[in-house]
PDB file of C-alpha atoms in Angstrom:
ATOM      1  CA  MET Y   1      37.736 -24.874 120.035  1.00 56.00           C
ATOM      2  CA  ILE Y   2      37.166 -27.249 117.142  1.00 67.00           C
ATOM      3  CA  GLN Y   3      40.095 -27.735 114.818  1.00 84.00           C
ATOM      4  CA  LEU Y   4      38.974 -28.165 111.234  1.00 93.00           C
ATOM      5  CA  ASP Y   5      41.491 -29.193 108.615  1.00 95.00           C
ATOM      6  CA  ASP Y   6      41.352 -28.632 104.873  1.00 97.00           C
ATOM      7  CA  LEU Y   7      39.427 -31.833 104.257  1.00 97.00           C
ATOM      8  CA  ASP Y   8      36.744 -30.931 106.826  1.00 97.00           C
ATOM      9  CA  ARG Y   9      36.371 -27.501 105.226  1.00 97.00           C
ATOM     10  CA  ALA Y  10      36.199 -28.957 101.715  1.00 98.00           C
ATOM     11  CA  ILE Y  11      33.456 -31.364 102.825  1.00 98.00           C
ATOM     12  CA  LEU Y  12      31.497 -28.565 104.523  1.00 98.00           C
ATOM     13  CA  ARG Y  13      31.740 -26.365 101.425  1.00 97.00           C
ATOM     14  CA  LEU Y  14      30.405 -29.155  99.206  1.00 98.00           C
ATOM     15  CA  LEU Y  15      27.518 -29.872 101.596  1.00 98.00           C
ATOM     16  CA  LYS Y  16      26.668 -26.165 101.800  1.00 97.00           C
ATOM     17  CA  GLU Y  17      26.262 -26.143  98.017  1.00 96.00           C
ATOM     18  CA  ASP Y  18      24.353 -29.425  97.894  1.00 97.00           C
ATOM     19  CA  ALA Y  19      23.537 -31.338 101.051  1.00 97.00           C
ATOM     20  CA  ARG Y  20      22.171 -34.248  99.005  1.00 95.00           C
ATOM     21  CA  LEU Y  21      25.606 -35.277  97.746  1.00 96.00           C
ATOM     22  CA  THR Y  22      26.322 -38.870  98.715  1.00 96.00           C
ATOM     23  CA  ILE Y  23      29.459 -39.899 100.560  1.00 97.00           C
ATOM     24  CA  SER Y  24      30.631 -41.610  97.392  1.00 97.00           C
ATOM     25  CA  GLU Y  25      30.148 -38.412  95.340  1.00 98.00           C
ATOM     26  CA  ILE Y  26      32.006 -36.304  97.910  1.00 98.00           C
ATOM     27  CA  ALA Y  27      34.826 -38.856  98.076  1.00 98.00           C
ATOM     28  CA  GLY Y  28      35.056 -38.835  94.278  1.00 98.00           C
ATOM     29  CA  ARG Y  29      35.189 -35.034  94.035  1.00 97.00           C
ATOM     30  CA  LEU Y  30      37.828 -34.709  96.736  1.00 98.00           C
ATOM     31  CA  GLY Y  31      39.858 -37.757  95.683  1.00 98.00           C
ATOM     32  CA  ARG Y  32      39.634 -39.335  99.140  1.00 97.00           C
ATOM     33  CA  PRO Y  33      38.455 -42.786 100.257  1.00 98.00           C
ATOM     34  CA  GLU Y  34      34.742 -43.112 101.087  1.00 98.00           C
ATOM     35  CA  SER Y  35      35.580 -44.447 104.543  1.00 98.00           C
ATOM     36  CA  THR Y  36      37.504 -41.247 105.360  1.00 98.00           C
ATOM     37  CA  VAL Y  37      34.684 -38.996 104.154  1.00 98.00           C
ATOM     38  CA  HIS Y  38      32.142 -41.099 106.047  1.00 98.00           C
ATOM     39  CA  PHE Y  39      34.158 -40.807 109.260  1.00 97.00           C
ATOM     40  CA  ARG Y  40      34.676 -37.052 108.878  1.00 97.00           C
ATOM     41  CA  ILE Y  41      30.999 -36.306 108.262  1.00 98.00           C
ATOM     42  CA  LYS Y  42      30.045 -38.438 111.247  1.00 97.00           C
ATOM     43  CA  LYS Y  43      32.505 -36.485 113.388  1.00 97.00           C
ATOM     44  CA  LEU Y  44      31.309 -33.099 112.048  1.00 97.00           C
ATOM     45  CA  GLN Y  45      27.737 -34.047 112.944  1.00 97.00           C
ATOM     46  CA  GLU Y  46      28.628 -35.372 116.396  1.00 96.00           C
ATOM     47  CA  GLN Y  47      30.584 -32.230 117.206  1.00 95.00           C
ATOM     48  CA  ASN Y  48      27.658 -30.137 115.988  1.00 96.00           C
ATOM     49  CA  VAL Y  49      29.838 -28.441 113.373  1.00 97.00           C
ATOM     50  CA  ILE Y  50      26.991 -29.463 111.084  1.00 97.00           C
ATOM     51  CA  ASP Y  51      23.997 -28.327 113.113  1.00 97.00           C
ATOM     52  CA  LYS Y  52      21.238 -29.045 110.637  1.00 97.00           C
ATOM     53  CA  TYR Y  53      20.379 -30.215 107.111  1.00 98.00           C
ATOM     54  CA  THR Y  54      17.744 -28.014 105.535  1.00 98.00           C
ATOM     55  CA  ILE Y  55      16.260 -26.634 102.326  1.00 98.00           C
ATOM     56  CA  VAL Y  56      16.138 -23.182 100.752  1.00 98.00           C
ATOM     57  CA  LEU Y  57      12.855 -22.306  99.071  1.00 97.00           C
ATOM     58  CA  GLY Y  58      12.797 -20.882  95.551  1.00 96.00           C
ATOM     59  CA  GLU Y  59      12.083 -17.345  94.436  1.00 93.00           C
ATOM     60  CA  ARG Y  60       8.446 -17.879  93.623  1.00 90.00           C
ATOM     61  CA  LEU Y  61       7.697 -18.568  97.287  1.00 93.00           C
ATOM     62  CA  GLN Y  62       9.747 -15.663  98.533  1.00 96.00           C
ATOM     63  CA  PRO Y  63       8.393 -12.254  99.532  1.00 96.00           C
ATOM     64  CA  LYS Y  64       9.192  -9.714  96.807  1.00 95.00           C
ATOM     65  CA  SER Y  65       9.548  -6.697  99.030  1.00 97.00           C
ATOM     66  CA  LEU Y  66      11.936  -6.652 101.982  1.00 98.00           C
ATOM     67  CA  ALA Y  67      12.972  -4.157 104.612  1.00 98.00           C
ATOM     68  CA  ILE Y  68      15.041  -4.004 107.756  1.00 98.00           C
ATOM     69  CA  VAL Y  69      13.127  -2.151 110.457  1.00 98.00           C
ATOM     70  CA  TYR Y  70      14.775  -0.702 113.536  1.00 98.00           C
ATOM     71  CA  ILE Y  71      12.456  -0.026 116.450  1.00 97.00           C
ATOM     72  CA  GLN Y  72      13.487   1.928 119.491  1.00 96.00           C
ATOM     73  CA  ALA Y  73      11.291   1.917 122.581  1.00 93.00           C
ATOM     74  CA  GLU Y  74      10.785   4.867 124.893  1.00 89.00           C
ATOM     75  CA  THR Y  75      13.003   4.394 127.920  1.00 84.00           C
ATOM     76  CA  PRO Y  76      10.753   4.577 130.967  1.00 76.00           C
ATOM     77  CA  ILE Y  77      11.861   5.395 134.494  1.00 72.00           C
ATOM     78  CA  ILE Y  78      11.538   1.817 135.691  1.00 78.00           C
ATOM     79  CA  GLU Y  79      14.185  -0.215 133.899  1.00 76.00           C
ATOM     80  CA  ASP Y  80      12.634  -3.550 134.688  1.00 82.00           C
ATOM     81  CA  PHE Y  81       9.589  -2.444 132.733  1.00 87.00           C
ATOM     82  CA  LEU Y  82      11.670  -1.698 129.631  1.00 89.00           C
ATOM     83  CA  GLU Y  83      13.221  -5.154 129.792  1.00 89.00           C
ATOM     84  CA  ARG Y  84       9.838  -6.874 129.921  1.00 91.00           C
ATOM     85  CA  TYR Y  85       8.367  -4.577 127.286  1.00 91.00           C
ATOM     86  CA  ILE Y  86      11.196  -5.221 124.787  1.00 94.00           C
ATOM     87  CA  LEU Y  87      10.845  -8.989 125.236  1.00 94.00           C
ATOM     88  CA  TYR Y  88       7.084  -8.677 124.769  1.00 94.00           C
ATOM     89  CA  LEU Y  89       7.546  -6.670 121.558  1.00 95.00           C
ATOM     90  CA  MET Y  90      10.093  -9.176 120.211  1.00 96.00           C
ATOM     91  CA  LYS Y  91       7.772 -12.099 120.871  1.00 96.00           C
ATOM     92  CA  THR Y  92       4.813 -10.285 119.343  1.00 95.00           C
ATOM     93  CA  LEU Y  93       6.742  -9.427 116.179  1.00 96.00           C
ATOM     94  CA  SER Y  94       8.098 -12.976 115.898  1.00 97.00           C
ATOM     95  CA  MET Y  95       4.568 -14.331 115.597  1.00 96.00           C
ATOM     96  CA  PHE Y  96       3.859 -12.571 112.286  1.00 96.00           C
ATOM     97  CA  PRO Y  97       4.639 -14.789 109.285  1.00 95.00           C
ATOM     98  CA  ASN Y  98       5.822 -11.754 107.310  1.00 96.00           C
ATOM     99  CA  VAL Y  99       8.391 -10.959 109.997  1.00 98.00           C
ATOM    100  CA  LEU Y 100      11.265 -13.208 108.944  1.00 98.00           C
ATOM    101  CA  ALA Y 101      13.749 -12.401 111.707  1.00 98.00           C
ATOM    102  CA  VAL Y 102      13.721 -10.488 114.985  1.00 98.00           C
ATOM    103  CA  ALA Y 103      16.729  -9.557 117.096  1.00 98.00           C
ATOM    104  CA  ARG Y 104      17.445  -7.324 120.031  1.00 97.00           C
ATOM    105  CA  SER Y 105      19.656  -4.356 119.373  1.00 97.00           C
ATOM    106  CA  GLY Y 106      20.922  -2.688 122.511  1.00 94.00           C
ATOM    107  CA  LYS Y 107      18.924  -1.945 125.630  1.00 92.00           C
ATOM    108  CA  ALA Y 108      15.890  -0.363 124.010  1.00 93.00           C
ATOM    109  CA  GLY Y 109      16.138  -1.470 120.383  1.00 96.00           C
ATOM    110  CA  ILE Y 110      14.780  -4.225 118.143  1.00 97.00           C
ATOM    111  CA  ILE Y 111      15.799  -4.965 114.586  1.00 98.00           C
ATOM    112  CA  ALA Y 112      13.539  -7.011 112.309  1.00 98.00           C
ATOM    113  CA  LEU Y 113      13.534  -8.280 108.738  1.00 98.00           C
ATOM    114  CA  ILE Y 114      10.121  -7.886 107.131  1.00 98.00           C
ATOM    115  CA  GLY Y 115       9.044  -9.542 103.885  1.00 97.00           C
ATOM    116  CA  GLU Y 116       5.874  -8.813 101.935  1.00 97.00           C
ATOM    117  CA  GLU Y 117       4.420  -9.447  98.487  1.00 95.00           C
ATOM    118  CA  ASN Y 118       4.918  -5.857  97.430  1.00 96.00           C
ATOM    119  CA  ARG Y 119       6.091  -2.479  98.674  1.00 96.00           C
ATOM    120  CA  GLU Y 120       2.581  -1.252  99.370  1.00 97.00           C
ATOM    121  CA  LYS Y 121       1.765  -4.143 101.702  1.00 97.00           C
ATOM    122  CA  LEU Y 122       5.113  -3.750 103.394  1.00 97.00           C
ATOM    123  CA  ASN Y 123       4.529  -0.061 104.040  1.00 97.00           C
ATOM    124  CA  ARG Y 124       1.062  -0.814 105.322  1.00 97.00           C
ATOM    125  CA  PHE Y 125       2.408  -3.424 107.743  1.00 97.00           C
ATOM    126  CA  VAL Y 126       5.029  -0.989 109.027  1.00 97.00           C
ATOM    127  CA  ASP Y 127       2.494   1.822 109.419  1.00 96.00           C
ATOM    128  CA  GLU Y 128      -0.442  -0.120 110.788  1.00 95.00           C
ATOM    129  CA  THR Y 129       1.249  -2.829 112.834  1.00 94.00           C
ATOM    130  CA  ILE Y 130       4.694  -1.599 113.817  1.00 95.00           C
ATOM    131  CA  ARG Y 131       4.205   2.142 114.189  1.00 94.00           C
ATOM    132  CA  ALA Y 132       0.994   1.398 116.077  1.00 92.00           C
ATOM    133  CA  LEU Y 133       2.869  -0.368 118.878  1.00 89.00           C
ATOM    134  CA  PRO Y 134       2.645   1.679 122.057  1.00 85.00           C
ATOM    135  CA  THR Y 135       5.471   3.811 123.512  1.00 85.00           C
ATOM    136  CA  LEU Y 136       7.929   3.730 120.640  1.00 90.00           C
ATOM    137  CA  LYS Y 137      10.490   6.487 120.330  1.00 93.00           C
ATOM    138  CA  LYS Y 138      11.643   5.788 116.791  1.00 95.00           C
ATOM    139  CA  VAL Y 139      10.976   3.494 113.818  1.00 97.00           C
ATOM    140  CA  GLU Y 140      13.551   3.480 111.019  1.00 96.00           C
ATOM    141  CA  VAL Y 141      12.867   1.606 107.790  1.00 97.00           C
ATOM    142  CA  PHE Y 142      15.661   0.487 105.460  1.00 97.00           C
ATOM    143  CA  PRO Y 143      14.237  -1.009 102.262  1.00 97.00           C
ATOM    144  CA  ILE Y 144      16.257  -3.888 100.835  1.00 97.00           C
ATOM    145  CA  ASP Y 145      16.488  -3.722  97.072  1.00 95.00           C
ATOM    146  CA  SER Y 146      19.057  -6.264  95.917  1.00 94.00           C
ATOM    147  CA  PHE Y 147      21.792  -8.394  97.409  1.00 97.00           C
ATOM    148  CA  THR Y 148      25.411  -8.845  96.439  1.00 97.00           C
ATOM    149  CA  LYS Y 149      25.867 -11.389  99.261  1.00 98.00           C
ATOM    150  CA  GLY Y 150      23.521 -13.468 101.386  1.00 97.00           C
ATOM    151  CA  LYS Y 151      20.526 -13.345  99.007  1.00 96.00           C
ATOM    152  CA  GLU Y 152      19.616 -16.888 100.012  1.00 97.00           C
ATOM    153  CA  ILE Y 153      18.537 -15.897 103.525  1.00 97.00           C
ATOM    154  CA  VAL Y 154      15.135 -15.009 102.070  1.00 97.00           C
ATOM    155  CA  GLY Y 155      14.420 -18.538 100.814  1.00 97.00           C
ATOM    156  CA  PHE Y 156      15.989 -19.891 103.988  1.00 98.00           C
ATOM    157  CA  LEU Y 157      13.803 -17.860 106.349  1.00 97.00           C
ATOM    158  CA  VAL Y 158      10.472 -17.858 104.540  1.00 96.00           C
ATOM    159  CA  GLY Y 159       7.828 -20.119 106.063  1.00 93.00           C
ATOM    160  CA  VAL Y 160       5.406 -22.469 104.286  1.00 91.00           C
TER     161      VAL Y 160
ATOM    162  CA  MET G   1       1.844 -18.801  90.623  1.00 56.00           C
ATOM    163  CA  ILE G   2       2.548 -22.189  92.104  1.00 67.00           C
ATOM    164  CA  GLN G   3      -0.320 -23.815  93.930  1.00 83.00           C
ATOM    165  CA  LEU G   4       0.837 -25.733  96.971  1.00 93.00           C
ATOM    166  CA  ASP G   5      -1.587 -27.920  98.849  1.00 95.00           C
ATOM    167  CA  ASP G   6      -1.459 -29.085 102.456  1.00 97.00           C
ATOM    168  CA  LEU G   7       0.629 -32.137 101.582  1.00 97.00           C
ATOM    169  CA  ASP G   8       3.240 -30.068  99.727  1.00 97.00           C
ATOM    170  CA  ARG G   9       3.466 -27.701 102.684  1.00 97.00           C
ATOM    171  CA  ALA G  10       3.753 -30.539 105.179  1.00 98.00           C
ATOM    172  CA  ILE G  11       6.579 -32.088 103.146  1.00 98.00           C
ATOM    173  CA  LEU G  12       8.395 -28.747 102.889  1.00 98.00           C
ATOM    174  CA  ARG G  13       8.079 -28.158 106.635  1.00 97.00           C
ATOM    175  CA  LEU G  14       9.565 -31.580 107.395  1.00 98.00           C
ATOM    176  CA  LEU G  15      12.453 -31.025 104.969  1.00 98.00           C
ATOM    177  CA  LYS G  16      13.128 -27.593 106.449  1.00 97.00           C
ATOM    178  CA  GLU G  17      13.581 -29.218 109.854  1.00 96.00           C
ATOM    179  CA  ASP G  18      15.643 -32.128 108.522  1.00 97.00           C
ATOM    180  CA  ALA G  19      16.521 -32.400 104.859  1.00 97.00           C
ATOM    181  CA  ARG G  20      18.034 -35.852 105.408  1.00 95.00           C
ATOM    182  CA  LEU G  21      14.651 -37.481 106.045  1.00 96.00           C
ATOM    183  CA  THR G  22      14.092 -40.308 103.579  1.00 96.00           C
ATOM    184  CA  ILE G  23      10.988 -40.554 101.431  1.00 97.00           C
ATOM    185  CA  SER G  24       9.929 -43.531 103.487  1.00 97.00           C
ATOM    186  CA  GLU G  25      10.284 -41.563 106.749  1.00 98.00           C
ATOM    187  CA  ILE G  26       8.310 -38.625 105.370  1.00 98.00           C
ATOM    188  CA  ALA G  27       5.612 -40.960 104.044  1.00 98.00           C
ATOM    189  CA  GLY G  28       5.419 -42.631 107.456  1.00 98.00           C
ATOM    190  CA  ARG G  29       5.101 -39.365 109.358  1.00 97.00           C
ATOM    191  CA  LEU G  30       2.430 -37.978 107.053  1.00 98.00           C
ATOM    192  CA  GLY G  31       0.548 -41.259 106.639  1.00 98.00           C
ATOM    193  CA  ARG G  32       0.810 -41.139 102.829  1.00 97.00           C
ATOM    194  CA  PRO G  33       2.137 -43.674 100.282  1.00 98.00           C
ATOM    195  CA  GLU G  34       5.840 -43.433  99.459  1.00 98.00           C
ATOM    196  CA  SER G  35       5.049 -43.115  95.759  1.00 97.00           C
ATOM    197  CA  THR G  36       2.977 -39.977  96.426  1.00 98.00           C
ATOM    198  CA  VAL G  37       5.693 -38.383  98.540  1.00 98.00           C
ATOM    199  CA  HIS G  38       8.307 -39.306  95.940  1.00 98.00           C
ATOM    200  CA  PHE G  39       6.247 -37.710  93.173  1.00 97.00           C
ATOM    201  CA  ARG G  40       5.559 -34.554  95.191  1.00 97.00           C
ATOM    202  CA  ILE G  41       9.205 -33.979  96.117  1.00 98.00           C
ATOM    203  CA  LYS G  42      10.226 -34.528  92.498  1.00 97.00           C
ATOM    204  CA  LYS G  43       7.663 -31.925  91.424  1.00 97.00           C
ATOM    205  CA  LEU G  44       8.724 -29.445  94.138  1.00 97.00           C
ATOM    206  CA  GLN G  45      12.318 -29.730  92.951  1.00 97.00           C
ATOM    207  CA  GLU G  46      11.444 -29.428  89.266  1.00 96.00           C
ATOM    208  CA  GLN G  47       9.345 -26.322  89.935  1.00 95.00           C
ATOM    209  CA  ASN G  48      12.184 -24.875  91.968  1.00 96.00           C
ATOM    210  CA  VAL G  49       9.960 -24.613  95.036  1.00 97.00           C
ATOM    211  CA  ILE G  50      12.872 -26.416  96.672  1.00 97.00           C
ATOM    212  CA  ASP G  51      15.787 -24.373  95.390  1.00 97.00           C
ATOM    213  CA  LYS G  52      18.611 -25.991  97.316  1.00 97.00           C
ATOM    214  CA  TYR G  53      19.544 -28.549  99.958  1.00 98.00           C
ATOM    215  CA  THR G  54      22.096 -27.162 102.380  1.00 98.00           C
ATOM    216  CA  ILE G  55      23.567 -27.293 105.877  1.00 98.00           C
ATOM    217  CA  VAL G  56      23.538 -24.901 108.830  1.00 98.00           C
ATOM    218  CA  LEU G  57      26.814 -24.725 110.755  1.00 97.00           C
ATOM    219  CA  GLY G  58      26.830 -25.004 114.540  1.00 96.00           C
ATOM    220  CA  GLU G  59      27.402 -22.294 117.131  1.00 93.00           C
ATOM    221  CA  ARG G  60      31.070 -22.974 117.659  1.00 89.00           C
ATOM    222  CA  LEU G  61      31.822 -21.915 114.083  1.00 93.00           C
ATOM    223  CA  GLN G  62      29.611 -18.858 114.221  1.00 96.00           C
ATOM    224  CA  PRO G  63      30.812 -15.312 114.858  1.00 96.00           C
ATOM    225  CA  LYS G  64      29.947 -14.270 118.427  1.00 95.00           C
ATOM    226  CA  SER G  65      29.421 -10.602 117.762  1.00 97.00           C
ATOM    227  CA  LEU G  66      27.001  -9.366 115.114  1.00 98.00           C
ATOM    228  CA  ALA G  67      25.829  -6.017 113.841  1.00 98.00           C
ATOM    229  CA  ILE G  68      23.736  -4.569 111.070  1.00 98.00           C
ATOM    230  CA  VAL G  69      25.526  -1.625 109.493  1.00 98.00           C
ATOM    231  CA  TYR G  70      23.779   0.958 107.349  1.00 98.00           C
ATOM    232  CA  ILE G  71      26.039   2.956 105.065  1.00 97.00           C
ATOM    233  CA  GLN G  72      24.897   6.005 103.186  1.00 96.00           C
ATOM    234  CA  ALA G  73      27.040   7.473 100.434  1.00 93.00           C
ATOM    235  CA  GLU G  74      27.385  11.139  99.677  1.00 89.00           C
ATOM    236  CA  THR G  75      25.174  11.987  96.730  1.00 84.00           C
ATOM    237  CA  PRO G  76      27.358  13.594  94.098  1.00 76.00           C
ATOM    238  CA  ILE G  77      26.185  15.843  91.302  1.00 72.00           C
ATOM    239  CA  ILE G  78      26.663  13.191  88.640  1.00 78.00           C
ATOM    240  CA  GLU G  79      24.127  10.463  89.312  1.00 76.00           C
ATOM    241  CA  ASP G  80      25.816   7.897  87.147  1.00 83.00           C
ATOM    242  CA  PHE G  81      28.839   8.152  89.414  1.00 87.00           C
ATOM    243  CA  LEU G  82      26.760   7.340  92.498  1.00 89.00           C
ATOM    244  CA  GLU G  83      25.376   4.242  90.812  1.00 89.00           C
ATOM    245  CA  ARG G  84      28.815   2.907  89.990  1.00 91.00           C
ATOM    246  CA  TYR G  85      30.213   3.861  93.373  1.00 91.00           C
ATOM    247  CA  ILE G  86      27.456   2.057  95.295  1.00 94.00           C
ATOM    248  CA  LEU G  87      27.960  -1.109  93.230  1.00 94.00           C
ATOM    249  CA  TYR G  88      31.707  -0.874  93.814  1.00 94.00           C
ATOM    250  CA  LEU G  89      31.186  -0.514  97.582  1.00 95.00           C
ATOM    251  CA  MET G  90      28.776  -3.473  97.654  1.00 96.00           C
ATOM    252  CA  LYS G  91      31.210  -5.705  95.801  1.00 96.00           C
ATOM    253  CA  THR G  92      34.107  -4.613  98.006  1.00 95.00           C
ATOM    254  CA  LEU G  93      32.158  -5.330 101.212  1.00 96.00           C
ATOM    255  CA  SER G  94      30.967  -8.698  99.867  1.00 97.00           C
ATOM    256  CA  MET G  95      34.553  -9.886  99.570  1.00 96.00           C
ATOM    257  CA  PHE G  96      35.221  -9.732 103.334  1.00 96.00           C
ATOM    258  CA  PRO G  97      34.585 -13.094 105.018  1.00 95.00           C
ATOM    259  CA  ASN G  98      33.278 -11.303 108.132  1.00 96.00           C
ATOM    260  CA  VAL G  99      30.652  -9.515 106.043  1.00 98.00           C
ATOM    261  CA  LEU G 100      27.884 -12.116 105.971  1.00 98.00           C
ATOM    262  CA  ALA G 101      25.346 -10.291 103.819  1.00 98.00           C
ATOM    263  CA  VAL G 102      25.248  -7.116 101.722  1.00 98.00           C
ATOM    264  CA  ALA G 103      22.185  -5.484 100.222  1.00 98.00           C
ATOM    265  CA  ARG G 104      21.339  -2.214  98.561  1.00 97.00           C
ATOM    266  CA  SER G 105      18.996   0.065 100.443  1.00 97.00           C
ATOM    267  CA  GLY G 106      17.630   2.880  98.360  1.00 94.00           C
ATOM    268  CA  LYS G 107      19.584   4.994  95.911  1.00 92.00           C
ATOM    269  CA  ALA G 108      22.543   5.844  98.104  1.00 93.00           C
ATOM    270  CA  GLY G 109      22.393   3.233 100.864  1.00 96.00           C
ATOM    271  CA  ILE G 110      23.878  -0.155 101.651  1.00 97.00           C
ATOM    272  CA  ILE G 111      22.937  -2.437 104.510  1.00 98.00           C
ATOM    273  CA  ALA G 112      25.302  -5.184 105.667  1.00 98.00           C
ATOM    274  CA  LEU G 113      25.412  -7.900 108.308  1.00 98.00           C
ATOM    275  CA  ILE G 114      28.820  -8.104 109.962  1.00 98.00           C
ATOM    276  CA  GLY G 115      29.992 -10.986 112.155  1.00 97.00           C
ATOM    277  CA  GLU G 116      33.160 -11.057 114.240  1.00 97.00           C
ATOM    278  CA  GLU G 117      34.678 -13.087 117.069  1.00 95.00           C
ATOM    279  CA  ASN G 118      34.025 -10.360 119.616  1.00 96.00           C
ATOM    280  CA  ARG G 119      32.682  -6.818 119.990  1.00 96.00           C
ATOM    281  CA  GLU G 120      36.134  -5.261 119.954  1.00 97.00           C
ATOM    282  CA  LYS G 121      37.065  -6.786 116.582  1.00 97.00           C
ATOM    283  CA  LEU G 122      33.685  -5.832 115.202  1.00 97.00           C
ATOM    284  CA  ASN G 123      34.087  -2.209 116.278  1.00 97.00           C
ATOM    285  CA  ARG G 124      37.577  -2.161 114.831  1.00 97.00           C
ATOM    286  CA  PHE G 125      36.309  -3.500 111.491  1.00 97.00           C
ATOM    287  CA  VAL G 126      33.572  -0.867 111.387  1.00 97.00           C
ATOM    288  CA  ASP G 127      35.972   1.943 112.298  1.00 96.00           C
ATOM    289  CA  GLU G 128      38.977   0.936 110.230  1.00 95.00           C
ATOM    290  CA  THR G 129      37.392  -0.662 107.193  1.00 94.00           C
ATOM    291  CA  ILE G 130      33.888   0.729 106.811  1.00 95.00           C
ATOM    292  CA  ARG G 131      34.194   4.265 108.143  1.00 94.00           C
ATOM    293  CA  ALA G 132      37.428   4.574 106.148  1.00 92.00           C
ATOM    294  CA  LEU G 133      35.594   4.163 102.840  1.00 89.00           C
ATOM    295  CA  PRO G 134      35.687   7.409 100.889  1.00 85.00           C
ATOM    296  CA  THR G 135      32.766   9.825 100.503  1.00 85.00           C
ATOM    297  CA  LEU G 136      30.343   8.379 103.025  1.00 90.00           C
ATOM    298  CA  LYS G 137      27.669  10.575 104.499  1.00 93.00           C
ATOM    299  CA  LYS G 138      26.574   8.348 107.363  1.00 95.00           C
ATOM    300  CA  VAL G 139      27.388   5.006 108.992  1.00 97.00           C
ATOM    301  CA  GLU G 140      24.846   3.649 111.465  1.00 96.00           C
ATOM    302  CA  VAL G 141      25.646   0.561 113.546  1.00 97.00           C
ATOM    303  CA  PHE G 142      22.932  -1.594 115.103  1.00 98.00           C
ATOM    304  CA  PRO G 143      24.444  -4.279 117.329  1.00 97.00           C
ATOM    305  CA  ILE G 144      22.564  -7.589 117.312  1.00 97.00           C
ATOM    306  CA  ASP G 145      22.384  -9.099 120.762  1.00 95.00           C
ATOM    307  CA  SER G 146      19.947 -12.005 120.626  1.00 94.00           C
ATOM    308  CA  PHE G 147      17.295 -13.393 118.327  1.00 97.00           C
ATOM    309  CA  THR G 148      13.703 -14.380 118.969  1.00 97.00           C
ATOM    310  CA  LYS G 149      13.323 -15.432 115.304  1.00 98.00           C
ATOM    311  CA  GLY G 150      15.743 -16.255 112.507  1.00 97.00           C
ATOM    312  CA  LYS G 151      18.747 -17.057 114.724  1.00 96.00           C
ATOM    313  CA  GLU G 152      19.797 -19.759 112.252  1.00 97.00           C
ATOM    314  CA  ILE G 153      20.795 -17.264 109.556  1.00 97.00           C
ATOM    315  CA  VAL G 154      24.176 -16.954 111.297  1.00 97.00           C
ATOM    316  CA  GLY G 155      25.053 -20.645 110.859  1.00 97.00           C
ATOM    317  CA  PHE G 156      23.512 -20.514 107.398  1.00 98.00           C
ATOM    318  CA  LEU G 157      25.582 -17.542 106.197  1.00 97.00           C
ATOM    319  CA  VAL G 158      28.927 -18.202 107.855  1.00 96.00           C
ATOM    320  CA  GLY G 159      31.648 -19.434 105.510  1.00 93.00           C
ATOM    321  CA  VAL G 160      34.199 -22.192 106.079  1.00 91.00           C
TER     322      VAL G 160
END
């Protein structure tokens, strides 16, 4: 396990808020020498504590209508078939640009985050593309209206 | 609406993969003059197409056990009470470090992403903290086992 001290955490918090901060700016804010901050960031990168530097896209590029969709497949007699079918469904869903995230949920379930321009398009996608998938037992739709935490995942996940 | 052309999109895709790329590196990869790339990035930032530069934390800092939890509140007679109660629940949930995201879902629903070290701790949090909230009608738990898309949200959302 990686041991992070207060300085490591302070650096990570600053970079989470703005990954463009220079070493000199971080050193200034934390009242530490640049050489120390430089060494720590290098170490955090090497240890893969910092996995990636990326951007979050602004609201105007984000889908306006979101929903979490839970899909449960029929459980057939041959278990090996279910396994292959779930993986096939997950891969298929992942290919749609309006499907922002896809995860497996239990043996026969898939959970996906869908984003569309508006509620009508979202409903149409769920009805025409998801509910049309063969041998599903259940499709549950949870519309997402507003966030109190994690709002930025939308601009993080959306493609260009 | 913002009009993005192929060059804007190519720049955004490169920055999504590695936001530390220099203007000169981006210009080199796309076979465009540095001045053009500089101008485009400046414009994308000013228009808030690029909202933020950030980091994704590596696997060793990420919770190992994840679940989406859907919470539905009892609908009381006084609607104004429901509204305040839902907002109170959302704020309360948002304060837990192991609650990575919280969103409203419909009039009486909340959907949250929970992350814990292991399945046992996650189940305990759901049972002792979430199911213990007063006047809930339903709590549905969807474990998240593996992603085919959007896996990086975990390292994006996790706090330090």
